[in-house]
CSV table of C-alpha atoms in Angstrom, one decimal:
chain,number,residue,atom,x,y,z
A,1,MET,CA,88.7,97.1,292.4
A,2,ALA,CA,90.6,99.7,293.9
A,3,PHE,CA,91.7,102.9,292.1
A,4,ALA,CA,95.0,104.7,292.4
A,5,PRO,CA,95.5,108.3,292.2
A,6,SER,CA,95.3,109.6,288.6
A,7,SER,CA,98.4,110.7,286.5
A,8,THR,CA,96.3,110.9,283.4
A,9,THR,CA,95.1,114.5,282.3
A,10,SER,CA,92.6,115.6,280.3
A,11,PRO,CA,93.2,117.0,276.7
A,12,ALA,CA,94.6,120.5,276.8
A,13,ARG,CA,92.1,123.2,276.2
A,14,GLY,CA,91.9,124.2,272.9
A,15,THR,CA,92.8,121.0,271.4
A,16,PRO,CA,90.3,118.5,269.4
A,17,ARG,CA,88.6,116.0,272.0
A,18,ASP,CA,87.2,112.7,270.9
A,19,VAL,CA,83.5,112.2,271.3
A,20,HIS,CA,83.6,108.5,270.8
A,21,LEU,CA,83.6,106.3,273.7
A,22,PRO,CA,86.9,104.2,274.2
A,23,ASP,CA,87.0,100.5,272.9
A,24,THR,CA,87.6,99.6,276.7
A,25,ALA,CA,84.2,101.1,278.3
A,26,ARG,CA,82.6,98.5,280.2
A,27,ASP,CA,80.6,100.4,282.9
A,28,LEU,CA,79.0,103.7,282.2
A,29,VAL,CA,77.9,105.4,285.4
A,30,LYS,CA,76.0,109.0,285.7
A,31,ILE,CA,77.4,111.1,288.4
A,32,LEU,CA,76.3,114.4,289.7
A,33,VAL,CA,78.8,117.1,290.6
A,34,ALA,CA,76.8,119.1,293.0
A,35,GLY,CA,77.7,122.3,295.4
A,36,PRO,CA,76.6,125.7,296.3
A,37,PHE,CA,76.9,128.7,293.8
A,38,GLY,CA,80.7,129.7,292.9
A,39,VAL,CA,82.3,126.8,294.2
A,40,GLY,CA,83.7,125.5,290.9
A,41,LYS,CA,81.8,122.6,289.5
A,42,THR,CA,81.9,124.2,286.0
A,43,THR,CA,85.6,124.5,286.5
A,44,LEU,CA,86.1,120.9,287.6
A,45,ILE,CA,84.0,119.2,284.7
A,46,ASP,CA,85.8,121.3,282.2
A,47,SER,CA,89.1,120.3,283.7
A,48,VAL,CA,88.6,116.5,283.3
A,49,SER,CA,86.3,115.9,280.4
A,50,GLU,CA,87.5,114.0,277.4
A,51,ILE,CA,84.7,115.4,275.4
A,52,ARG,CA,84.1,119.0,274.8
A,53,PRO,CA,82.1,119.9,277.8
A,54,LEU,CA,78.6,121.5,277.7
A,55,HIS,CA,77.9,124.4,279.6
A,56,THR,CA,74.8,126.3,280.1
A,57,GLU,CA,76.2,129.6,281.7
A,58,GLU,CA,74.8,133.0,281.5
A,59,PRO,CA,76.1,136.3,282.6
A,60,LEU,CA,75.0,137.2,286.2
A,61,SER,CA,72.6,140.2,286.1
A,62,GLU,CA,71.7,142.8,288.5
A,63,ALA,CA,68.4,140.9,289.3
A,64,SER,CA,70.3,137.9,290.3
A,65,ALA,CA,72.7,139.6,292.2
A,66,GLN,CA,69.9,140.5,294.6
A,67,VAL,CA,69.2,136.8,295.2
A,68,ASP,CA,72.5,135.3,295.0
A,69,ASP,CA,74.8,135.3,297.6
A,70,LEU,CA,78.1,136.8,296.4
A,71,ALA,CA,80.1,136.6,299.2
A,72,GLY,CA,83.5,135.0,298.5
A,73,VAL,CA,82.9,134.9,294.9
A,74,ARG,CA,82.7,138.6,293.9
A,75,ASP,CA,84.7,138.2,290.9
A,76,LYS,CA,82.2,135.4,289.3
A,77,SER,CA,80.5,136.8,286.2
A,78,THR,CA,78.4,133.9,285.0
A,79,THR,CA,76.3,131.2,286.6
A,80,THR,CA,75.1,127.9,285.3
A,81,VAL,CA,71.3,128.0,284.6
A,82,ALA,CA,70.6,124.5,283.8
A,83,VAL,CA,73.3,121.8,283.8
A,84,ASP,CA,77.1,121.3,282.9
A,85,PHE,CA,77.8,118.0,281.2
A,86,GLY,CA,81.2,116.2,280.7
A,87,ARG,CA,82.7,112.6,280.4
A,88,ILE,CA,85.9,111.0,281.6
A,89,SER,CA,87.0,107.4,281.2
A,90,LEU,CA,88.9,105.7,284.4
A,91,PRO,CA,90.8,102.8,284.4
A,92,GLY,CA,89.2,99.4,284.5
A,93,GLY,CA,86.5,100.5,281.9
A,94,VAL,CA,84.7,102.6,284.0
A,95,VAL,CA,83.1,105.8,282.1
A,96,LEU,CA,81.7,108.7,284.1
A,97,TYR,CA,79.2,110.8,282.8
A,98,LEU,CA,79.3,114.2,285.0
A,99,PHE,CA,76.5,116.5,285.5
A,100,GLY,CA,77.0,119.7,286.9
A,101,THR,CA,73.8,120.9,288.8
A,102,PRO,CA,73.0,124.7,289.5
A,103,GLY,CA,73.9,125.8,293.2
A,104,GLN,CA,71.1,128.2,293.9
A,105,GLU,CA,68.0,127.2,295.6
A,106,ARG,CA,65.8,129.0,293.0
A,107,PHE,CA,66.8,125.9,290.5
A,108,ARG,CA,65.9,123.2,292.9
A,109,ALA,CA,62.8,122.2,290.9
A,110,LEU,CA,65.7,121.0,288.2
A,111,TRP,CA,67.0,118.6,291.0
A,112,ASP,CA,64.9,115.7,290.3
A,113,ASP,CA,65.6,115.7,286.9
A,114,ILE,CA,68.8,116.0,286.9
A,115,ALA,CA,69.5,113.6,289.7
A,116,TYR,CA,67.5,110.7,288.0
A,117,GLY,CA,69.5,107.6,287.2
A,118,ALA,CA,72.7,109.1,289.1
A,119,LEU,CA,74.7,106.6,291.0
A,120,GLY,CA,76.4,109.2,293.3
A,121,ALA,CA,77.4,112.7,293.8
A,122,LEU,CA,80.5,114.5,294.4
A,123,VAL,CA,79.7,117.4,296.6
A,124,LEU,CA,82.0,120.3,296.2
A,125,VAL,CA,82.6,122.5,299.1
A,126,ASP,CA,84.4,126.0,299.8
A,127,SER,CA,86.0,126.1,303.2
A,128,ARG,CA,85.6,130.0,303.1
A,129,ARG,CA,81.8,129.6,303.3
A,130,ILE,CA,80.9,126.2,304.4
A,131,ASP,CA,77.5,127.1,305.4
A,132,ALA,CA,76.7,127.9,301.9
A,133,SER,CA,76.9,123.9,301.2
A,134,PHE,CA,74.0,122.8,303.6
A,135,ASP,CA,71.3,123.3,301.2
A,136,VAL,CA,73.1,121.2,298.8
A,137,LEU,CA,74.0,118.6,301.2
A,138,GLY,CA,70.5,118.1,302.4
A,139,LEU,CA,69.4,117.6,298.8
A,140,VAL,CA,71.8,115.0,298.5
A,141,GLU,CA,71.2,113.0,301.4
A,142,GLU,CA,67.1,113.4,300.7
A,143,SER,CA,67.9,111.9,297.2
A,144,GLY,CA,69.6,108.6,299.1
A,145,LEU,CA,72.5,109.1,296.8
A,146,PRO,CA,76.0,107.9,298.2
A,147,TYR,CA,78.3,111.0,297.8
A,148,ALA,CA,81.9,112.1,298.7
A,149,VAL,CA,82.9,115.7,299.6
A,150,ALA,CA,85.7,117.8,298.0
A,151,PHE,CA,87.0,120.8,299.5
A,152,ASN,CA,87.9,122.8,296.5
A,153,THR,CA,91.0,125.1,297.1
A,154,PHE,CA,91.3,128.7,296.6
A,155,PRO,CA,94.1,131.2,297.1
A,156,ASP,CA,92.7,132.4,300.3
A,157,SER,CA,91.3,129.4,301.7
A,158,PRO,CA,91.8,129.0,305.5
A,159,ARG,CA,94.7,126.7,306.2
A,160,HIS,CA,94.1,126.2,309.9
A,161,HIS,CA,91.0,123.9,310.1
A,162,THR,CA,91.7,120.3,310.7
A,163,ARG,CA,90.1,117.5,308.9
A,164,GLU,CA,87.9,116.5,312.0
A,165,GLN,CA,86.9,120.1,312.3
A,166,LEU,CA,85.7,120.4,308.6
A,167,ARG,CA,84.1,117.0,309.3
A,168,ALA,CA,82.3,118.1,312.2
A,169,ALA,CA,81.3,121.6,310.6
A,170,LEU,CA,79.1,119.5,307.7
A,171,ASP,CA,78.2,116.9,310.1
A,172,LEU,CA,79.5,114.2,308.0
A,173,GLU,CA,79.2,110.5,308.9
A,174,ALA,CA,82.5,108.8,309.3
A,175,GLY,CA,82.2,106.8,306.2
A,176,THR,CA,81.9,109.5,303.9
A,177,PRO,CA,85.0,110.4,301.8
A,178,MET,CA,86.3,113.9,302.2
A,179,VAL,CA,89.2,115.0,300.1
A,180,THR,CA,90.9,118.1,299.2
A,181,CYS,CA,91.2,119.1,295.4
A,182,ASP,CA,92.0,121.8,292.9
A,183,ALA,CA,89.1,122.1,290.5
A,184,ARG,CA,91.3,123.9,287.8
A,185,ASP,CA,93.7,120.6,287.9
A,186,ALA,CA,92.8,117.7,286.1
A,187,ASP,CA,94.7,115.2,288.2
A,188,SER,CA,93.2,116.5,291.3
A,189,SER,CA,89.8,116.6,290.2
A,190,VAL,CA,90.2,112.9,288.9
A,191,ASP,CA,91.8,112.0,292.3
A,192,ALA,CA,88.3,113.6,293.8
A,193,LEU,CA,86.1,111.3,291.4
A,194,LEU,CA,88.3,108.4,292.3
A,195,ALA,CA,87.5,108.6,295.5
A,196,LEU,CA,83.9,108.9,295.0
A,197,VAL,CA,84.0,105.7,292.7
A,198,GLN,CA,85.7,103.8,295.2
A,199,HIS,CA,83.3,104.8,298.0
A,200,LEU,CA,80.6,103.5,295.5
A,201,ILE,CA,82.5,100.2,294.8
A,202,ASP,CA,83.0,99.6,298.7
A,203,ARG,CA,79.3,100.0,299.2
A,204,ASN,CA,78.1,97.7,296.7
A,205,VAL,CA,80.6,95.1,298.1
A,206,SER,CA,79.3,95.7,301.7
A,207,GLU,CA,75.8,95.2,300.5
A,208,ASP,CA,76.5,92.2,298.3
A,209,ALA,CA,78.3,90.5,301.6
A,210,ARG,CA,75.1,90.8,303.6
């Protein structure tokens, strides 16, 4: 099954969201939305979720400022301390349950619990601070989860890097999907998730053919 770019937006913020699964639901899939602190995981889940998202955000404190790298995210005032959760239905009866993971090293102990049962991960990356993504990518790779990388765009994101340079900077394998998205935009975020889902489907087809 191939997926085309989405043109379906999530419900507008502030409007009621249906908590019931659609009648067309066939495949229920757990997906992680991973990435470093301040990369846009909460924003992406909020932009696409067809139910009211669950957020576990707390204000940043002076103590956390001593251990969290705020470079590039100085305007950020809150942080996820447990998990973000949302749900989105895709064409073909596929329903994604989205679990956003904390991006700081001190929450590493939560990783195994949150990752349990997941089929794949969408890793958000900020091209202004690529090195901040190495620890998260290491966790995803250690877990053996298939993943796709989405570069979340910010107003001051550098535009001069080529795709080859970005792939080399993250040391990604050739088959790892790499896309650009705007986590604030539902269609753009859905397209990033579709790239991951298509990757999962292609992997399963390849394994079945062996």
